[in-house]
XYZ file of N, CA, C and O in Angstrom:
676
model
N -33.550 26.704 -31.278
C -32.882 25.517 -30.773
C -33.886 24.475 -30.299
O -33.726 23.307 -30.575
N -34.925 24.896 -29.585
C -35.877 23.930 -29.020
C -36.557 23.106 -30.101
O -36.769 21.904 -29.928
N -36.913 23.728 -31.208
C -37.592 22.954 -32.252
C -36.670 21.877 -32.817
O -37.129 20.808 -33.196
N -35.374 22.130 -32.866
C -34.429 21.099 -33.303
C -34.325 19.984 -32.273
O -34.308 18.806 -32.624
N -34.234 20.350 -31.015
C -34.131 19.358 -29.953
C -35.323 18.410 -29.970
O -35.181 17.193 -29.838
N -36.514 18.954 -30.146
C -37.716 18.115 -30.142
C -37.808 17.237 -31.389
O -38.629 16.324 -31.443
N -36.950 17.495 -32.378
C -36.867 16.625 -33.550
C -35.725 15.626 -33.425
O -35.461 14.855 -34.347
N -35.013 15.675 -32.293
C -33.911 14.761 -32.081
C -32.587 15.256 -32.628
O -31.621 14.496 -32.730
N -32.513 16.526 -32.968
C -31.270 17.104 -33.484
C -30.501 17.694 -32.303
O -30.960 18.650 -31.682
N -29.334 17.125 -31.975
C -28.606 17.580 -30.789
C -28.050 18.992 -30.942
O -27.818 19.471 -32.052
N -27.838 19.621 -29.807
C -27.328 20.986 -29.788
C -26.541 21.223 -28.507
O -26.914 20.729 -27.455
N -25.495 21.999 -28.598
C -24.754 22.369 -27.395
C -25.358 23.601 -26.736
O -24.979 23.959 -25.631
N -26.307 24.237 -27.388
C -26.911 25.449 -26.827
C -28.194 25.166 -26.061
O -28.712 26.053 -25.386
N -28.675 23.954 -26.107
C -29.972 23.632 -25.501
C -30.024 23.935 -24.012
O -31.043 24.384 -23.500
N -28.943 23.690 -23.301
C -28.985 23.859 -21.853
C -28.609 25.258 -21.377
O -28.399 25.471 -20.185
N -28.605 26.213 -22.248
C -28.288 27.578 -21.825
C -29.334 28.155 -20.876
O -29.065 29.117 -20.170
N -30.514 27.564 -20.860
C -31.547 28.056 -19.948
C -31.124 27.883 -18.490
O -31.669 28.535 -17.608
N -30.127 27.020 -18.211
C -29.635 26.862 -16.845
C -29.009 28.168 -16.354
O -28.974 28.440 -15.159
N -28.561 28.987 -17.267
C -27.974 30.279 -16.903
C -29.032 31.307 -16.522
O -28.718 32.478 -16.335
N -30.268 30.869 -16.425
C -31.364 31.735 -15.976
C -31.015 32.362 -14.630
O -31.381 33.476 -14.324
N -30.306 31.615 -13.807
C -29.849 32.079 -12.493
C -28.319 32.090 -12.459
O -27.689 31.293 -13.148
N -27.729 32.922 -11.635
C -26.279 32.847 -11.448
C -25.912 31.478 -10.881
O -26.651 30.918 -10.071
N -24.793 30.932 -11.307
C -24.334 29.621 -10.831
C -25.400 28.550 -11.066
O -25.611 27.674 -10.227
N -26.079 28.640 -12.197
C -27.219 27.780 -12.470
C -26.895 26.295 -12.482
O -25.881 25.857 -13.013
N -27.770 25.546 -11.857
C -27.747 24.088 -11.874
C -29.197 23.635 -12.019
O -30.113 24.448 -11.931
N -29.401 22.361 -12.266
C -30.778 21.919 -12.452
C -30.994 20.496 -11.958
O -30.079 19.696 -11.882
N -32.236 20.247 -11.617
C -32.769 18.910 -11.370
C -33.975 18.773 -12.285
O -34.700 19.744 -12.506
N -34.192 17.587 -12.813
C -35.391 17.335 -13.602
C -36.362 16.489 -12.798
O -35.988 15.473 -12.216
N -37.611 16.897 -12.800
C -38.696 16.076 -12.281
C -39.491 15.657 -13.507
O -39.973 16.507 -14.249
N -39.582 14.354 -13.743
C -40.125 13.882 -15.016
C -41.169 12.784 -14.834
O -40.912 11.609 -15.095
N -42.366 13.152 -14.411
C -43.412 12.139 -14.267
C -44.020 11.774 -15.616
O -43.995 12.558 -16.558
N -44.543 10.573 -15.689
C -45.267 10.137 -16.877
C -46.696 9.804 -16.465
O -46.983 9.491 -15.316
N -47.579 9.917 -17.428
C -48.991 9.623 -17.181
C -49.646 9.235 -18.495
O -49.046 9.368 -19.570
N -50.863 8.776 -18.394
C -51.607 8.496 -19.616
C -51.866 9.807 -20.349
O -51.835 10.885 -19.753
N -52.102 9.707 -21.627
C -52.354 10.899 -22.437
C -53.799 11.332 -22.204
O -54.735 10.719 -22.713
N -53.953 12.356 -21.376
C -55.295 12.898 -21.145
C -55.175 14.351 -20.727
O -54.202 14.742 -20.067
N -56.151 15.119 -21.120
C -56.164 16.518 -20.723
C -56.246 16.679 -19.215
O -55.602 17.561 -18.642
N -57.037 15.819 -18.561
C -57.167 15.911 -17.101
C -55.832 15.693 -16.407
O -55.479 16.426 -15.475
N -55.064 14.676 -16.852
C -53.755 14.430 -16.242
C -52.787 15.565 -16.561
O -52.001 15.962 -15.711
N -52.832 16.085 -17.771
C -51.955 17.196 -18.132
C -52.215 18.427 -17.280
O -51.278 19.036 -16.746
N -53.475 18.774 -17.135
C -53.829 19.942 -16.318
C -53.449 19.699 -14.861
O -52.890 20.573 -14.197
N -53.719 18.495 -14.361
C -53.397 18.189 -12.964
C -51.887 18.258 -12.724
O -51.442 18.841 -11.724
N -51.100 17.701 -13.636
C -49.649 17.767 -13.464
C -49.158 19.213 -13.516
O -48.313 19.606 -12.716
N -49.684 19.964 -14.450
C -49.294 21.378 -14.535
C -49.626 22.111 -13.239
O -48.788 22.832 -12.693
N -50.828 21.927 -12.743
C -51.253 22.645 -11.540
C -50.420 22.246 -10.322
O -49.991 23.112 -9.547
N -50.176 20.953 -10.144
C -49.405 20.485 -8.995
C -47.969 20.995 -9.074
O -47.436 21.532 -8.097
N -47.337 20.829 -10.225
C -45.923 21.204 -10.331
C -45.729 22.714 -10.281
O -44.794 23.192 -9.635
N -46.597 23.453 -10.911
C -46.457 24.909 -10.860
C -46.643 25.429 -9.436
O -45.877 26.263 -8.952
N -47.673 24.917 -8.765
C -47.940 25.344 -7.387
C -46.754 25.027 -6.481
O -46.312 25.868 -5.686
N -46.204 23.833 -6.615
C -45.068 23.454 -5.773
C -43.815 24.276 -6.104
O -43.068 24.655 -5.204
N -43.584 24.553 -7.378
C -42.435 25.402 -7.759
C -42.572 26.781 -7.128
O -41.602 27.319 -6.568
N -43.763 27.348 -7.207
C -43.986 28.666 -6.621
C -43.838 28.614 -5.101
O -43.268 29.516 -4.496
N -44.326 27.534 -4.495
C -44.207 27.364 -3.046
C -42.734 27.327 -2.621
O -42.374 27.842 -1.555
N -41.882 26.731 -3.454
C -40.456 26.634 -3.147
C -39.681 27.885 -3.571
O -38.485 27.985 -3.314
N -40.362 28.812 -4.237
C -39.706 30.052 -4.648
C -38.938 29.947 -5.954
O -37.996 30.704 -6.184
N -39.347 29.020 -6.831
C -38.688 28.844 -8.122
C -39.648 29.163 -9.262
O -40.868 28.985 -9.136
N -39.077 29.592 -10.380
C -39.870 29.761 -11.597
C -40.273 28.388 -12.106
O -39.509 27.426 -11.998
N -41.465 28.298 -12.672
C -41.917 27.041 -13.262
C -41.417 26.977 -14.702
O -41.665 27.880 -15.494
N -40.694 25.910 -15.027
C -40.274 25.649 -16.398
C -40.680 24.212 -16.687
O -40.130 23.274 -16.100
N -41.650 24.026 -17.539
C -42.131 22.681 -17.832
C -42.442 22.486 -19.297
O -42.806 23.427 -19.997
N -42.266 21.245 -19.750
C -42.547 20.864 -21.129
C -43.303 19.550 -21.115
O -42.907 18.621 -20.411
N -44.351 19.474 -21.893
C -45.054 18.212 -22.079
C -44.631 17.616 -23.415
O -44.596 18.315 -24.422
N -44.328 16.327 -23.404
C -44.025 15.597 -24.630
C -44.972 14.403 -24.653
O -45.006 13.608 -23.715
N -45.746 14.300 -25.714
C -46.731 13.232 -25.822
C -46.237 12.175 -26.797
O -45.887 12.482 -27.939
N -46.189 10.930 -26.307
C -45.797 9.802 -27.143
C -47.034 9.053 -27.611
O -48.158 9.562 -27.548
N -46.830 7.849 -28.044
C -47.948 7.053 -28.556
C -48.949 6.681 -27.459
O -50.133 6.662 -27.697
N -48.446 6.376 -26.261
C -49.354 5.978 -25.193
C -49.040 6.588 -23.857
O -49.587 6.180 -22.848
N -48.133 7.535 -23.834
C -47.794 8.162 -22.566
C -47.461 9.629 -22.779
O -47.146 10.061 -23.870
N -47.569 10.349 -21.679
C -47.256 11.773 -21.682
C -46.112 11.987 -20.692
O -46.188 11.576 -19.537
N -45.045 12.600 -21.164
C -43.913 12.954 -20.317
C -44.032 14.429 -19.968
O -44.236 15.254 -20.853
N -43.894 14.720 -18.713
C -43.912 16.113 -18.265
C -42.543 16.393 -17.670
O -42.205 15.880 -16.606
N -41.761 17.177 -18.343
C -40.394 17.447 -17.897
C -40.378 18.815 -17.220
O -40.571 19.839 -17.856
N -40.178 18.797 -15.912
C -40.139 20.021 -15.112
C -38.674 20.285 -14.745
O -38.013 19.434 -14.160
N -38.206 21.456 -15.110
C -36.812 21.830 -14.888
C -36.730 22.701 -13.640
O -37.288 23.801 -13.622
N -36.074 22.202 -12.634
C -35.884 22.948 -11.393
C -34.496 23.590 -11.473
O -33.481 22.915 -11.342
N -34.469 24.880 -11.742
C -33.205 25.607 -11.889
C -32.912 26.321 -10.579
O -33.751 27.050 -10.061
N -31.698 26.099 -10.058
C -31.336 26.681 -8.769
C -29.878 27.144 -8.797
O -29.106 26.764 -9.678
N -29.518 27.950 -7.822
C -28.156 28.460 -7.673
C -27.357 27.442 -6.866
O -27.570 27.276 -5.667
N -26.448 26.754 -7.531
C -25.701 25.671 -6.884
C -24.762 26.149 -5.774
O -24.326 25.349 -4.948
N -24.468 27.435 -5.721
C -23.577 27.955 -4.691
C -24.329 28.538 -3.491
O -23.720 28.940 -2.519
N -25.642 28.556 -3.577
C -26.473 29.106 -2.502
C -27.093 27.947 -1.713
O -27.943 27.227 -2.237
N -26.690 27.750 -0.455
C -27.219 26.624 0.335
C -28.743 26.624 0.435
O -29.365 25.561 0.392
N -29.361 27.798 0.566
C -30.818 27.847 0.671
C -31.473 27.430 -0.649
O -32.467 26.706 -0.655
N -30.919 27.863 -1.761
C -31.454 27.483 -3.065
C -31.340 25.971 -3.266
O -32.277 25.324 -3.741
N -30.203 25.388 -2.881
C -30.032 23.938 -2.976
C -31.023 23.207 -2.084
O -31.626 22.209 -2.493
N -31.201 23.691 -0.875
C -32.145 23.059 0.053
C -33.562 23.084 -0.508
O -34.282 22.078 -0.484
N -33.982 24.233 -1.041
C -35.337 24.352 -1.595
C -35.514 23.465 -2.830
O -36.571 22.851 -3.021
N -34.478 23.362 -3.657
C -34.562 22.505 -4.848
C -34.718 21.043 -4.444
O -35.526 20.309 -5.021
N -33.965 20.639 -3.454
C -34.042 19.251 -2.994
C -35.393 18.969 -2.348
O -35.997 17.910 -2.569
N -35.885 19.914 -1.547
C -37.225 19.757 -0.959
C -38.263 19.646 -2.071
O -39.160 18.801 -2.009
N -38.140 20.479 -3.081
C -39.119 20.498 -4.164
C -39.174 19.176 -4.895
O -40.256 18.615 -5.086
N -38.039 18.644 -5.294
C -38.088 17.397 -6.063
C -38.611 16.246 -5.207
O -39.411 15.432 -5.672
N -38.210 16.181 -3.932
C -38.723 15.115 -3.066
C -40.231 15.236 -2.864
O -40.952 14.238 -2.853
N -40.710 16.452 -2.716
C -42.140 16.689 -2.526
C -42.917 16.342 -3.792
O -43.976 15.709 -3.735
N -42.393 16.730 -4.953
C -43.066 16.408 -6.219
C -43.120 14.907 -6.452
O -44.122 14.394 -6.970
N -42.083 14.187 -6.077
C -42.097 12.725 -6.226
C -43.225 12.130 -5.390
O -43.979 11.277 -5.865
N -43.370 12.600 -4.157
C -44.460 12.105 -3.301
C -45.821 12.494 -3.858
O -46.749 11.673 -3.866
N -45.958 13.738 -4.323
C -47.228 14.182 -4.913
C -47.608 13.311 -6.107
O -48.763 12.903 -6.257
N -46.631 13.042 -6.967
C -46.895 12.245 -8.172
C -47.275 10.817 -7.813
O -48.221 10.257 -8.378
N -46.559 10.228 -6.874
C -46.842 8.839 -6.488
C -48.258 8.693 -5.952
O -48.944 7.712 -6.254
N -48.719 9.689 -5.193
C -50.082 9.636 -4.648
C -51.130 9.645 -5.753
O -52.244 9.166 -5.560
N -50.773 10.183 -6.913
C -51.710 10.262 -8.036
C -51.488 9.155 -9.066
O -52.120 9.141 -10.110
N -50.525 8.269 -8.788
C -50.260 7.157 -9.698
C -49.371 7.504 -10.879
O -49.313 6.758 -11.855
N -48.633 8.610 -10.786
C -47.714 8.990 -11.862
C -46.317 8.509 -11.496
O -45.808 8.812 -10.433
N -45.693 7.782 -12.394
C -44.342 7.304 -12.171
C -43.313 8.225 -12.796
O -43.640 9.064 -13.635
N -42.072 8.053 -12.393
C -40.952 8.817 -12.960
C -40.256 7.959 -14.003
O -40.089 6.761 -13.807
N -39.798 8.602 -15.056
C -39.057 7.831 -16.041
C -37.569 8.148 -16.038
O -36.782 7.432 -16.647
N -37.139 9.182 -15.348
C -35.718 9.476 -15.171
C -35.579 10.399 -13.971
O -36.514 11.108 -13.617
N -34.385 10.371 -13.374
C -34.207 11.221 -12.201
C -32.745 11.408 -11.855
O -31.864 10.780 -12.442
N -32.511 12.230 -10.869
C -31.183 12.475 -10.315
C -30.816 11.330 -9.378
O -31.688 10.730 -8.736
N -29.531 11.047 -9.295
C -29.061 9.966 -8.422
C -29.523 10.112 -6.981
O -29.766 9.124 -6.293
N -29.648 11.345 -6.511
C -29.975 11.562 -5.101
C -31.378 11.105 -4.724
O -31.660 10.942 -3.537
N -32.253 10.897 -5.676
C -33.626 10.491 -5.352
C -34.032 9.167 -6.003
O -35.205 8.808 -6.013
N -33.056 8.412 -6.509
C -33.381 7.126 -7.138
C -34.057 6.159 -6.173
O -35.000 5.473 -6.539
N -33.561 6.099 -4.946
C -34.165 5.185 -3.981
C -35.593 5.600 -3.649
O -36.488 4.749 -3.540
N -35.807 6.890 -3.490
C -37.164 7.368 -3.194
C -38.120 6.987 -4.326
O -39.234 6.527 -4.080
N -37.680 7.168 -5.545
C -38.543 6.830 -6.682
C -38.762 5.331 -6.767
O -39.882 4.879 -7.011
N -37.708 4.553 -6.571
C -37.880 3.098 -6.597
C -38.926 2.666 -5.574
O -39.726 1.764 -5.840
N -38.950 3.312 -4.420
C -39.930 2.978 -3.382
C -41.362 3.309 -3.790
O -42.305 2.742 -3.240
N -41.546 4.219 -4.744
C -42.909 4.572 -5.146
C -43.553 3.489 -6.010
O -44.774 3.458 -6.136
N -42.746 2.624 -6.597
C -43.288 1.520 -7.393
C -43.578 0.357 -6.452
O -42.838 -0.624 -6.380
N -44.659 0.467 -5.718
C -44.926 -0.434 -4.603
C -46.017 -1.471 -4.884
O -46.389 -2.217 -3.989
N -46.501 -1.546 -6.104
C -47.579 -2.481 -6.426
C -47.219 -3.902 -6.006
O -46.099 -4.356 -6.176
N -48.190 -4.593 -5.467
C -48.072 -6.000 -5.092
C -46.872 -6.231 -4.161
O -46.058 -7.117 -4.385
N -46.816 -5.418 -3.113
C -45.753 -5.538 -2.106
C -44.367 -5.426 -2.742
O -43.482 -6.215 -2.472
N -44.201 -4.436 -3.600
C -42.912 -4.143 -4.256
C -42.419 -5.316 -5.107
O -41.222 -5.621 -5.143
N -43.326 -5.947 -5.842
C -42.966 -7.122 -6.647
C -41.880 -6.803 -7.670
O -40.975 -7.624 -7.887
N -41.934 -5.641 -8.290
C -40.924 -5.288 -9.285
C -39.535 -5.205 -8.658
O -38.557 -5.696 -9.217
N -39.417 -4.586 -7.493
C -38.108 -4.473 -6.841
C -37.606 -5.846 -6.398
O -36.409 -6.128 -6.478
N -38.499 -6.696 -5.943
C -38.077 -8.041 -5.561
C -37.512 -8.786 -6.763
O -36.494 -9.483 -6.656
N -38.138 -8.627 -7.921
C -37.630 -9.237 -9.148
C -36.280 -8.620 -9.519
O -35.324 -9.334 -9.852
N -36.175 -7.301 -9.443
C -34.907 -6.624 -9.750
C -33.790 -7.123 -8.840
O -32.657 -7.339 -9.292
N -34.088 -7.280 -7.555
C -33.088 -7.762 -6.599
C -32.616 -9.178 -6.950
O -31.417 -9.479 -6.863
N -33.537 -10.032 -7.350
C -33.163 -11.410 -7.714
C -32.295 -11.429 -8.963
O -31.324 -12.172 -9.050
N -32.656 -10.620 -9.934
C -31.852 -10.543 -11.157
C -30.465 -9.992 -10.842
O -29.455 -10.508 -11.324
N -30.408 -8.957 -10.008
C -29.131 -8.357 -9.615
C -28.256 -9.406 -8.928
O -27.066 -9.531 -9.237
N -28.812 -10.164 -8.011
C -28.055 -11.188 -7.287
C -27.542 -12.274 -8.230
O -26.420 -12.768 -8.074
N -28.343 -12.638 -9.221
C -27.942 -13.695 -10.154
C -26.863 -13.225 -11.133
O -25.913 -13.962 -11.419
N -26.998 -12.009 -11.629
C -26.068 -11.510 -12.651
C -24.836 -10.827 -12.075
O -23.813 -10.717 -12.756
N -24.929 -10.347 -10.848
C -23.827 -9.599 -10.230
C -23.684 -10.002 -8.767
O -23.897 -9.206 -7.866
N -23.313 -11.260 -8.510
C -23.275 -11.747 -7.121
C -22.290 -10.996 -6.227
O -22.489 -10.944 -5.017
N -21.257 -10.395 -6.791
C -20.300 -9.635 -5.980
C -20.745 -8.186 -5.782
O -20.130 -7.451 -5.014
N -21.783 -7.782 -6.468
C -22.332 -6.444 -6.285
C -21.395 -5.334 -6.711
O -21.267 -4.338 -6.009
N -20.758 -5.484 -7.869
C -19.784 -4.483 -8.312
C -20.283 -3.597 -9.458
O -19.676 -2.576 -9.747
N -21.361 -3.980 -10.097
C -21.855 -3.205 -11.237
C -22.986 -2.270 -10.806
O -23.978 -2.710 -10.236
N -22.812 -0.987 -11.070
C -23.854 0.019 -10.854
C -24.532 -0.130 -9.488
O -25.756 -0.213 -9.398
N -23.733 -0.125 -8.458
C -24.234 -0.319 -7.094
C -25.270 0.748 -6.757
O -25.004 1.944 -6.831
N -26.472 0.328 -6.429
C -27.541 1.238 -6.024
C -28.270 1.932 -7.147
O -29.227 2.665 -6.911
N -27.853 1.722 -8.382
C -28.495 2.402 -9.508
C -29.973 2.033 -9.577
O -30.346 0.864 -9.476
N -30.800 3.039 -9.714
C -32.251 2.884 -9.799
C -32.850 2.154 -8.595
O -33.878 1.495 -8.702
N -32.180 2.304 -7.457
C -32.709 1.714 -6.238
C -32.440 0.234 -6.079
O -32.954 -0.386 -5.147
N -31.643 -0.362 -6.976
C -31.338 -1.788 -6.905
C -29.968 -1.943 -6.245
O -28.937 -1.596 -6.822
N -29.980 -2.461 -5.020
C -28.760 -2.598 -4.229
C -28.379 -4.064 -4.084
O -29.248 -4.917 -3.871
N -27.080 -4.379 -4.146
C -26.649 -5.755 -3.881
C -26.972 -6.130 -2.427
O -27.045 -5.259 -1.561
N -27.125 -7.400 -2.174
C -27.495 -7.854 -0.826
C -26.478 -7.444 0.230
O -26.840 -7.200 1.377
N -25.214 -7.370 -0.136
C -24.184 -7.065 0.862
C -24.072 -5.576 1.181
O -23.269 -5.185 2.017
N -24.865 -4.746 0.553
C -24.875 -3.306 0.821
C -26.198 -2.894 1.451
O -27.239 -3.472 1.143
N -26.146 -1.888 2.289
C -27.363 -1.269 2.816
C -27.413 0.139 2.253
O -26.480 0.924 2.461
N -28.469 0.453 1.577
C -28.534 1.772 0.933
C -28.431 2.917 1.934
O -27.962 3.986 1.595
N -28.831 2.683 3.159
C -28.745 3.729 4.176
C -27.296 4.128 4.463
O -27.033 5.226 4.948
N -26.355 3.226 4.161
C -24.942 3.521 4.400
C -24.326 4.386 3.300
O -23.173 4.799 3.421
N -25.074 4.651 2.232
C -24.544 5.385 1.090
C -25.477 6.521 0.662
O -25.894 6.591 -0.488
N -25.803 7.417 1.587
C -26.724 8.489 1.199
C -26.029 9.523 0.299
O -24.831 9.758 0.421
N -26.790 10.087 -0.623
C -26.321 11.250 -1.358
C -26.856 12.441 -0.562
O -28.053 12.668 -0.495
N -25.950 13.132 0.074
C -26.352 14.204 0.969
C -26.859 15.409 0.216
O -26.395 15.717 -0.881
N -27.802 16.113 0.822
C -28.434 17.261 0.191
C -27.419 18.312 -0.227
O -27.550 18.910 -1.280
N -26.374 18.535 0.554
C -25.424 19.582 0.195
C -24.494 19.167 -0.945
O -23.711 19.967 -1.419
N -24.597 17.916 -1.404
C -23.820 17.464 -2.555
C -24.586 17.649 -3.852
O -24.034 17.466 -4.916
N -25.862 17.958 -3.762
C -26.684 18.113 -4.960
C -26.323 19.425 -5.631
O -26.155 20.425 -5.022
């Protein structure tokens, strides 16, 4: 199945690995970096160490594009076990901080950590987010489309008023 997936051939069996644990659920941690052996080894070492620290098996895949490397780390946890959920949430938040310190950005994520990831793109006093906010205000002045998606909130909302709580993950 995996060889088909990596060729772009869809499958309904691809996500069976979530059944690795009873009541399996998953979060993806997906940093990107330049294509280099040093970055690949560093990402592997950081993510594996953190997975082990949180008590999870490491499941990771590297996909190399023309100018970037995607590292897809699958955090599989028991969705009915509060401790497993807590550790999974701690792990993804910690990995996001670890990656940001090394200059690795995320290319996709779970809704519960979109704001955290948006905050990691802080170059030039968060110039990208300021631009996103202006575009959002111009195109959606009532703030009704995709409220908070990717960390972009309408002016009339405060993201702190709409947390995705850890026990909802």
